[in-house]
Amino acid sequence: MIEILATGPLATVQDLGRRGHTALGVSRSGAADQDAHRFANRLVGNDDDAATIEFTLGGAAFRLHRAATIAITGPPCPLSAVASRGRIHPIATGETATLPAGTVVRLSVPATGVRNYLAVRGGFDVPPVLGSRSTDCLSGLGPDPLRPAQLLAIGPPGPDNPQWTPGPAFRRPAAVRVVLGPHADWLAPGAIEILTQASWTVRPTSDRVGVRLAGPGLVRTARGEIPSEPTLPGAIQVPPDGQPIVLGPDAPVTGGYPVVAVVHRADLPLLAQARPGDEIRFAATTHSAA
């Protein structure tokens, strides 16, 4: 059992998401940075799909009610772990720590990036909804966002086999690979070149639903909107104002804005860690190269 003491701006339970329900209008949801989520679970010997806590921009704290093995991944983040009698335990992002009951762990704001992931051996045992323990912030499926004083149960540990595989090095958002989308012809000549050559700034309104960008603007030649069509995380939509939106894990499964490009799945973790004010560039690639 752990007790949430502080959540920071947002803390949610996440796994790899609700796969296979798109036809029912249910978004995948799940960890925004799935590389960091998987790495945290592997450090403590969990399956990749075990539930973790996704902390957004630090400012969080929790207390262990029993001894546990934990790992926190994502961008380098100042951490502290203090036991009930004041003993300080060494702890760092990307490493495993076995801590005694009563230890309070605090996460400060990372210098770069947005999201850190807490895994505990055994995973967090919250009731699954449609096969997933993930919080969907748009639809409300899954557990509510975490709140102070909340208690979370820990599941039984699996075999004693932590997977000591090298973790993904945290990277600042840089060149994000994209392939052309089904509605690229809705843009004026030269607009795709602007998309892939301009520098785009992440706007403060970005969240798990989508990363909203500010830049030179993309001119649309086609008027109106398309009938609602399926979407997926990484789809780059262009609303009438010409400022792109890159859909995230909690985005709706249908939408009316044209999808002019789609982010390579391997680069979605880069966008998950893009914080307001960061600059992003897109690099065009092809389906075969991707």
mmCIF file of C-alpha atoms in Angstrom:
data_model
loop_
_atom_site.group_PDB
_atom_site.id
_atom_site.type_symbol
_atom_site.label_atom_id
_atom_site.label_comp_id
_atom_site.label_asym_id
_atom_site.label_seq_id
_atom_site.Cartn_x
_atom_site.Cartn_y
_atom_site.Cartn_z
ATOM 1 C CA MET A 1 0.000 0.000 0.000
ATOM 2 C CA ILE A 2 1.218 3.521 -0.746
ATOM 3 C CA GLU A 3 -0.316 6.798 0.364
ATOM 4 C CA ILE A 4 -0.371 9.775 -1.983
ATOM 5 C CA LEU A 5 0.758 12.906 -0.097
ATOM 6 C CA ALA A 6 0.951 15.370 -3.016
ATOM 7 C CA THR A 7 0.156 15.008 -6.701
ATOM 8 C CA GLY A 8 1.721 18.031 -8.379
ATOM 9 C CA PRO A 9 -0.239 19.370 -11.374
ATOM 10 C CA LEU A 10 -1.497 15.893 -12.359
ATOM 11 C CA ALA A 11 -0.879 12.310 -11.289
ATOM 12 C CA THR A 12 -2.676 9.371 -12.896
ATOM 13 C CA VAL A 13 -2.473 5.589 -12.975
ATOM 14 C CA GLN A 14 -1.403 4.313 -16.394
ATOM 15 C CA ASP A 15 -0.530 1.064 -18.144
ATOM 16 C CA LEU A 16 -0.194 0.364 -21.896
ATOM 17 C CA GLY A 17 -3.797 1.353 -22.537
ATOM 18 C CA ARG A 18 -7.141 0.032 -23.794
ATOM 19 C CA ARG A 19 -6.157 -1.668 -26.986
ATOM 20 C CA GLY A 20 -8.767 -3.193 -29.281
ATOM 21 C CA HIS A 21 -11.744 -0.956 -28.431
ATOM 22 C CA THR A 22 -11.377 1.770 -31.053
ATOM 23 C CA ALA A 23 -14.362 0.421 -32.998
ATOM 24 C CA LEU A 24 -16.462 1.116 -29.905
ATOM 25 C CA GLY A 25 -15.252 4.718 -29.752
ATOM 26 C CA VAL A 26 -12.863 4.104 -26.834
ATOM 27 C CA SER A 27 -9.459 5.770 -26.985
ATOM 28 C CA ARG A 28 -6.329 3.803 -26.184
ATOM 29 C CA SER A 29 -5.166 6.101 -23.367
ATOM 30 C CA GLY A 30 -2.228 4.589 -21.409
ATOM 31 C CA ALA A 31 1.173 6.013 -20.549
ATOM 32 C CA ALA A 32 2.077 9.019 -22.693
ATOM 33 C CA ASP A 33 5.778 8.048 -22.652
ATOM 34 C CA GLN A 34 5.545 4.292 -23.063
ATOM 35 C CA ASP A 35 9.330 3.886 -23.210
ATOM 36 C CA ALA A 36 9.727 5.369 -19.723
ATOM 37 C CA HIS A 37 6.729 3.352 -18.458
ATOM 38 C CA ARG A 38 8.202 0.075 -19.725
ATOM 39 C CA PHE A 39 11.644 0.877 -18.364
ATOM 40 C CA ALA A 40 10.248 1.566 -14.872
ATOM 41 C CA ASN A 41 8.429 -1.761 -14.857
ATOM 42 C CA ARG A 42 11.467 -3.683 -16.079
ATOM 43 C CA LEU A 43 13.646 -2.181 -13.368
ATOM 44 C CA VAL A 44 11.401 -3.696 -10.684
ATOM 45 C CA GLY A 45 10.697 -6.992 -12.474
ATOM 46 C CA ASN A 46 7.110 -6.283 -13.569
ATOM 47 C CA ASP A 47 5.493 -7.087 -16.877
ATOM 48 C CA ASP A 48 5.517 -4.115 -19.246
ATOM 49 C CA ASP A 49 1.750 -3.671 -18.849
ATOM 50 C CA ALA A 50 1.774 -3.379 -15.050
ATOM 51 C CA ALA A 51 0.202 -0.143 -13.796
ATOM 52 C CA THR A 52 2.509 2.748 -12.951
ATOM 53 C CA ILE A 53 1.862 6.297 -11.766
ATOM 54 C CA GLU A 54 2.453 9.052 -14.303
ATOM 55 C CA PHE A 55 3.516 12.261 -12.537
ATOM 56 C CA THR A 56 3.306 15.521 -14.496
ATOM 57 C CA LEU A 57 5.872 18.257 -13.752
ATOM 58 C CA GLY A 58 6.862 16.903 -10.350
ATOM 59 C CA GLY A 59 5.757 18.449 -7.081
ATOM 60 C CA ALA A 60 4.599 15.024 -5.874
ATOM 61 C CA ALA A 61 5.147 12.885 -2.788
ATOM 62 C CA PHE A 62 4.045 9.503 -1.454
ATOM 63 C CA ARG A 63 4.572 7.306 1.620
ATOM 64 C CA LEU A 64 5.211 3.548 1.555
ATOM 65 C CA HIS A 65 3.044 1.679 4.064
ATOM 66 C CA ARG A 66 5.191 -1.421 3.645
ATOM 67 C CA ALA A 67 8.678 -2.138 2.348
ATOM 68 C CA ALA A 68 8.759 -2.055 -1.442
ATOM 69 C CA THR A 69 11.052 -2.036 -4.446
ATOM 70 C CA ILE A 70 10.418 0.984 -6.655
ATOM 71 C CA ALA A 71 11.844 2.762 -9.682
ATOM 72 C CA ILE A 72 11.204 6.246 -11.086
ATOM 73 C CA THR A 73 11.989 6.932 -14.739
ATOM 74 C CA GLY A 74 11.616 9.739 -17.242
ATOM 75 C CA PRO A 75 13.588 12.997 -17.277
ATOM 76 C CA PRO A 76 16.215 13.483 -14.544
ATOM 77 C CA CYS A 77 14.262 14.659 -11.518
ATOM 78 C CA PRO A 78 15.474 15.671 -8.025
ATOM 79 C CA LEU A 79 14.317 12.912 -5.653
ATOM 80 C CA SER A 80 14.490 12.352 -1.914
ATOM 81 C CA ALA A 81 13.628 9.306 0.185
ATOM 82 C CA VAL A 82 13.438 9.726 3.960
ATOM 83 C CA ALA A 83 12.529 6.847 6.280
ATOM 84 C CA SER A 84 10.299 7.224 9.334
ATOM 85 C CA ARG A 85 13.288 7.726 11.670
ATOM 86 C CA GLY A 86 14.898 10.346 9.441
ATOM 87 C CA ARG A 87 17.332 8.053 7.638
ATOM 88 C CA ILE A 88 17.997 9.264 4.094
ATOM 89 C CA HIS A 89 18.101 6.581 1.397
ATOM 90 C CA PRO A 90 19.903 7.090 -1.929
ATOM 91 C CA ILE A 91 17.506 7.277 -4.867
ATOM 92 C CA ALA A 92 17.826 8.496 -8.453
ATOM 93 C CA THR A 93 15.821 8.408 -11.670
ATOM 94 C CA GLY A 94 16.450 5.333 -13.776
ATOM 95 C CA GLU A 95 17.577 3.210 -10.829
ATOM 96 C CA THR A 96 15.948 0.638 -8.555
ATOM 97 C CA ALA A 97 15.566 1.275 -4.815
ATOM 98 C CA THR A 98 14.286 -1.042 -2.070
ATOM 99 C CA LEU A 99 12.878 1.118 0.719
ATOM 100 C CA PRO A 100 11.481 0.306 4.179
ATOM 101 C CA ALA A 101 7.935 0.886 5.365
ATOM 102 C CA GLY A 102 7.248 4.487 6.321
ATOM 103 C CA THR A 103 9.607 5.999 3.743
ATOM 104 C CA VAL A 104 8.424 9.269 2.186
ATOM 105 C CA VAL A 105 9.571 9.860 -1.387
ATOM 106 C CA ARG A 106 9.382 13.330 -2.949
ATOM 107 C CA LEU A 107 9.712 14.315 -6.605
ATOM 108 C CA SER A 108 10.704 17.869 -7.488
ATOM 109 C CA VAL A 109 10.106 19.501 -10.859
ATOM 110 C CA PRO A 110 12.391 18.079 -13.583
ATOM 111 C CA ALA A 111 14.651 20.595 -15.285
ATOM 112 C CA THR A 112 13.523 19.316 -18.683
ATOM 113 C CA GLY A 113 10.700 17.092 -19.827
ATOM 114 C CA VAL A 114 7.236 16.676 -18.370
ATOM 115 C CA ARG A 115 6.418 13.171 -17.151
ATOM 116 C CA ASN A 116 8.001 10.774 -14.649
ATOM 117 C CA TYR A 117 6.837 7.219 -13.995
ATOM 118 C CA LEU A 118 6.738 5.376 -10.681
ATOM 119 C CA ALA A 119 6.744 1.582 -10.779
ATOM 120 C CA VAL A 120 6.515 -0.580 -7.687
ATOM 121 C CA ARG A 121 7.210 -4.286 -7.727
ATOM 122 C CA GLY A 122 3.810 -5.960 -8.064
ATOM 123 C CA GLY A 123 2.215 -2.997 -9.853
ATOM 124 C CA PHE A 124 -0.639 -0.833 -8.622
ATOM 125 C CA ASP A 125 -3.774 -2.883 -8.030
ATOM 126 C CA VAL A 126 -6.666 -0.676 -9.133
ATOM 127 C CA PRO A 127 -9.807 -2.091 -10.812
ATOM 128 C CA PRO A 128 -9.390 -2.446 -14.597
ATOM 129 C CA VAL A 129 -11.957 -0.921 -16.958
ATOM 130 C CA LEU A 130 -12.208 -2.548 -20.400
ATOM 131 C CA GLY A 131 -9.017 -4.436 -19.696
ATOM 132 C CA SER A 132 -6.906 -1.460 -18.618
ATOM 133 C CA ARG A 133 -6.081 0.361 -15.388
ATOM 134 C CA SER A 134 -5.343 3.615 -17.248
ATOM 135 C CA THR A 135 -6.928 6.953 -16.465
ATOM 136 C CA ASP A 136 -8.452 8.576 -19.559
ATOM 137 C CA CYS A 137 -8.597 12.278 -18.735
ATOM 138 C CA LEU A 138 -10.969 13.094 -21.611
ATOM 139 C CA SER A 139 -13.611 10.365 -21.354
ATOM 140 C CA GLY A 140 -13.327 9.723 -17.617
ATOM 141 C CA LEU A 141 -12.783 5.973 -18.053
ATOM 142 C CA GLY A 142 -10.591 4.271 -15.492
ATOM 143 C CA PRO A 143 -9.582 5.565 -12.060
ATOM 144 C CA ASP A 144 -9.931 9.250 -11.281
ATOM 145 C CA PRO A 145 -6.758 11.358 -11.220
ATOM 146 C CA LEU A 146 -4.966 10.786 -7.939
ATOM 147 C CA ARG A 147 -5.547 13.053 -4.938
ATOM 148 C CA PRO A 148 -3.754 13.662 -1.626
ATOM 149 C CA ALA A 149 -4.477 11.143 1.153
ATOM 150 C CA GLN A 150 -5.477 8.488 -1.379
ATOM 151 C CA LEU A 151 -4.292 4.928 -0.719
ATOM 152 C CA LEU A 152 -3.252 2.620 -3.557
ATOM 153 C CA ALA A 153 -2.911 -1.135 -3.165
ATOM 154 C CA ILE A 154 0.153 -2.932 -4.511
ATOM 155 C CA GLY A 155 -0.319 -6.227 -6.336
ATOM 156 C CA PRO A 156 1.555 -9.441 -5.518
ATOM 157 C CA PRO A 157 5.112 -9.526 -6.867
ATOM 158 C CA GLY A 158 5.962 -11.852 -9.705
ATOM 159 C CA PRO A 159 9.062 -14.040 -9.962
ATOM 160 C CA ASP A 160 12.302 -12.587 -8.662
ATOM 161 C CA ASN A 161 13.651 -11.600 -12.069
ATOM 162 C CA PRO A 162 14.200 -7.864 -12.478
ATOM 163 C CA GLN A 163 15.055 -7.197 -16.119
ATOM 164 C CA TRP A 164 18.295 -5.240 -15.946
ATOM 165 C CA THR A 165 18.104 -3.955 -19.483
ATOM 166 C CA PRO A 166 19.559 -0.557 -20.421
ATOM 167 C CA GLY A 167 16.872 2.088 -20.202
ATOM 168 C CA PRO A 168 16.033 4.677 -22.822
ATOM 169 C CA ALA A 169 18.158 7.771 -22.485
ATOM 170 C CA PHE A 170 15.977 10.809 -21.917
ATOM 171 C CA ARG A 171 16.026 13.025 -24.994
ATOM 172 C CA ARG A 172 14.785 16.562 -25.400
ATOM 173 C CA PRO A 173 12.225 16.927 -28.181
ATOM 174 C CA ALA A 174 14.110 17.535 -31.430
ATOM 175 C CA ALA A 175 13.456 16.209 -34.929
ATOM 176 C CA VAL A 176 10.259 14.156 -34.781
ATOM 177 C CA ARG A 177 9.726 11.869 -37.782
ATOM 178 C CA VAL A 178 6.407 12.130 -39.646
ATOM 179 C CA VAL A 179 4.797 10.512 -42.671
ATOM 180 C CA LEU A 180 2.223 12.268 -44.829
ATOM 181 C CA GLY A 181 -1.371 11.863 -43.678
ATOM 182 C CA PRO A 182 -4.548 11.190 -45.671
ATOM 183 C CA HIS A 183 -5.457 14.882 -45.986
ATOM 184 C CA ALA A 184 -2.102 16.428 -46.930
ATOM 185 C CA ASP A 185 -3.760 17.705 -50.116
ATOM 186 C CA TRP A 186 -5.970 19.985 -47.987
ATOM 187 C CA LEU A 187 -2.951 22.256 -47.519
ATOM 188 C CA ALA A 188 -1.751 24.972 -49.875
ATOM 189 C CA PRO A 189 1.319 24.258 -52.043
ATOM 190 C CA GLY A 190 4.449 24.503 -49.944
ATOM 191 C CA ALA A 191 2.640 24.027 -46.619
ATOM 192 C CA ILE A 192 4.078 20.554 -46.016
ATOM 193 C CA GLU A 193 7.547 22.026 -46.492
ATOM 194 C CA ILE A 194 6.672 24.651 -43.876
ATOM 195 C CA LEU A 195 5.520 21.878 -41.497
ATOM 196 C CA THR A 196 8.835 20.031 -41.819
ATOM 197 C CA GLN A 197 11.177 23.017 -41.996
ATOM 198 C CA ALA A 198 9.738 25.457 -39.461
ATOM 199 C CA SER A 199 10.388 25.453 -35.719
ATOM 200 C CA TRP A 200 7.197 24.900 -33.695
ATOM 201 C CA THR A 201 6.712 25.982 -30.083
ATOM 202 C CA VAL A 202 4.719 23.884 -27.611
ATOM 203 C CA ARG A 203 1.790 25.898 -26.254
ATOM 204 C CA PRO A 204 0.748 25.937 -22.550
ATOM 205 C CA THR A 205 -2.652 24.430 -23.450
ATOM 206 C CA SER A 206 -1.018 21.091 -24.313
ATOM 207 C CA ASP A 207 -2.075 18.031 -22.316
ATOM 208 C CA ARG A 208 -2.648 14.283 -22.672
ATOM 209 C CA VAL A 209 -5.321 14.963 -25.314
ATOM 210 C CA GLY A 210 -2.908 16.735 -27.635
ATOM 211 C CA VAL A 211 0.279 18.751 -28.009
ATOM 212 C CA ARG A 212 -0.743 22.150 -29.359
ATOM 213 C CA LEU A 213 1.862 23.994 -31.399
ATOM 214 C CA ALA A 214 2.463 27.599 -32.381
ATOM 215 C CA GLY A 215 4.355 28.594 -35.504
ATOM 216 C CA PRO A 216 4.042 30.192 -38.924
ATOM 217 C CA GLY A 217 0.656 28.578 -39.564
ATOM 218 C CA LEU A 218 -0.382 26.169 -42.303
ATOM 219 C CA VAL A 219 -2.725 27.502 -44.977
ATOM 220 C CA ARG A 220 -5.637 25.231 -45.854
ATOM 221 C CA THR A 221 -7.063 25.449 -49.377
ATOM 222 C CA ALA A 222 -10.001 23.094 -48.780
ATOM 223 C CA ARG A 223 -12.912 24.675 -46.943
ATOM 224 C CA GLY A 224 -15.077 23.188 -44.222
ATOM 225 C CA GLU A 225 -14.215 20.100 -42.223
ATOM 226 C CA ILE A 226 -14.067 16.422 -43.090
ATOM 227 C CA PRO A 227 -16.689 13.984 -41.785
ATOM 228 C CA SER A 228 -15.558 12.387 -38.528
ATOM 229 C CA GLU A 229 -12.937 9.725 -39.190
ATOM 230 C CA PRO A 230 -10.825 7.461 -36.972
ATOM 231 C CA THR A 231 -7.708 9.018 -35.478
ATOM 232 C CA LEU A 232 -4.738 7.684 -33.564
ATOM 233 C CA PRO A 233 -2.055 9.089 -31.234
ATOM 234 C CA GLY A 234 0.456 11.062 -33.265
ATOM 235 C CA ALA A 235 -2.030 12.282 -35.869
ATOM 236 C CA ILE A 236 -1.264 15.914 -36.772
ATOM 237 C CA GLN A 237 -4.490 17.807 -37.287
ATOM 238 C CA VAL A 238 -4.761 21.336 -38.671
ATOM 239 C CA PRO A 239 -7.708 23.421 -37.393
ATOM 240 C CA PRO A 240 -8.855 26.551 -39.274
ATOM 241 C CA ASP A 241 -6.277 28.759 -37.493
ATOM 242 C CA GLY A 242 -3.460 26.752 -39.112
ATOM 243 C CA GLN A 243 -1.734 25.898 -35.816
ATOM 244 C CA PRO A 244 -1.124 22.110 -35.681
ATOM 245 C CA ILE A 245 -2.328 19.796 -32.919
ATOM 246 C CA VAL A 246 -0.565 16.456 -32.395
ATOM 247 C CA LEU A 247 -3.050 14.040 -30.845
ATOM 248 C CA GLY A 248 -2.038 12.302 -27.609
ATOM 249 C CA PRO A 249 -3.142 9.089 -25.840
ATOM 250 C CA ASP A 250 -6.391 10.578 -24.481
ATOM 251 C CA ALA A 251 -7.481 12.136 -27.779
ATOM 252 C CA PRO A 252 -10.899 11.175 -29.183
ATOM 253 C CA VAL A 253 -10.965 8.369 -31.729
ATOM 254 C CA THR A 254 -12.787 10.510 -34.315
ATOM 255 C CA GLY A 255 -12.338 14.076 -35.456
ATOM 256 C CA GLY A 256 -13.253 16.550 -38.168
ATOM 257 C CA TYR A 257 -9.968 18.411 -38.683
ATOM 258 C CA PRO A 258 -7.795 17.198 -41.587
ATOM 259 C CA VAL A 259 -4.899 14.902 -40.665
ATOM 260 C CA VAL A 260 -1.963 16.143 -42.738
ATOM 261 C CA ALA A 261 0.764 13.954 -41.220
ATOM 262 C CA VAL A 262 1.286 11.266 -38.574
ATOM 263 C CA VAL A 263 4.188 10.999 -36.107
ATOM 264 C CA HIS A 264 6.303 7.846 -36.240
ATOM 265 C CA ARG A 265 5.225 5.666 -33.312
ATOM 266 C CA ALA A 266 8.805 5.396 -32.000
ATOM 267 C CA ASP A 267 8.950 9.194 -31.630
ATOM 268 C CA LEU A 268 5.740 9.604 -29.620
ATOM 269 C CA PRO A 269 7.727 9.560 -26.330
ATOM 270 C CA LEU A 270 9.556 12.695 -27.529
ATOM 271 C CA LEU A 271 6.250 14.526 -27.774
ATOM 272 C CA ALA A 272 5.088 13.119 -24.434
ATOM 273 C CA GLN A 273 8.024 14.911 -22.790
ATOM 274 C CA ALA A 274 7.594 18.216 -24.670
ATOM 275 C CA ARG A 275 6.847 20.996 -22.204
ATOM 276 C CA PRO A 276 5.408 24.451 -22.903
ATOM 277 C CA GLY A 277 8.011 26.627 -24.577
ATOM 278 C CA ASP A 278 10.000 23.728 -26.045
ATOM 279 C CA GLU A 279 10.756 23.936 -29.751
ATOM 280 C CA ILE A 280 9.988 20.974 -32.020
ATOM 281 C CA ARG A 281 10.937 20.263 -35.603
ATOM 282 C CA PHE A 282 9.372 17.637 -37.833
ATOM 283 C CA ALA A 283 11.363 15.526 -40.301
ATOM 284 C CA ALA A 284 9.558 13.932 -43.232
ATOM 285 C CA THR A 285 10.012 10.216 -43.790
ATOM 286 C CA THR A 286 8.170 7.467 -45.662
ATOM 287 C CA HIS A 287 6.160 4.418 -44.611
ATOM 288 C CA SER A 288 8.883 2.079 -45.875
ATOM 289 C CA ALA A 289 11.647 3.997 -44.079
ATOM 290 C CA ALA A 290 9.583 4.169 -40.895
#
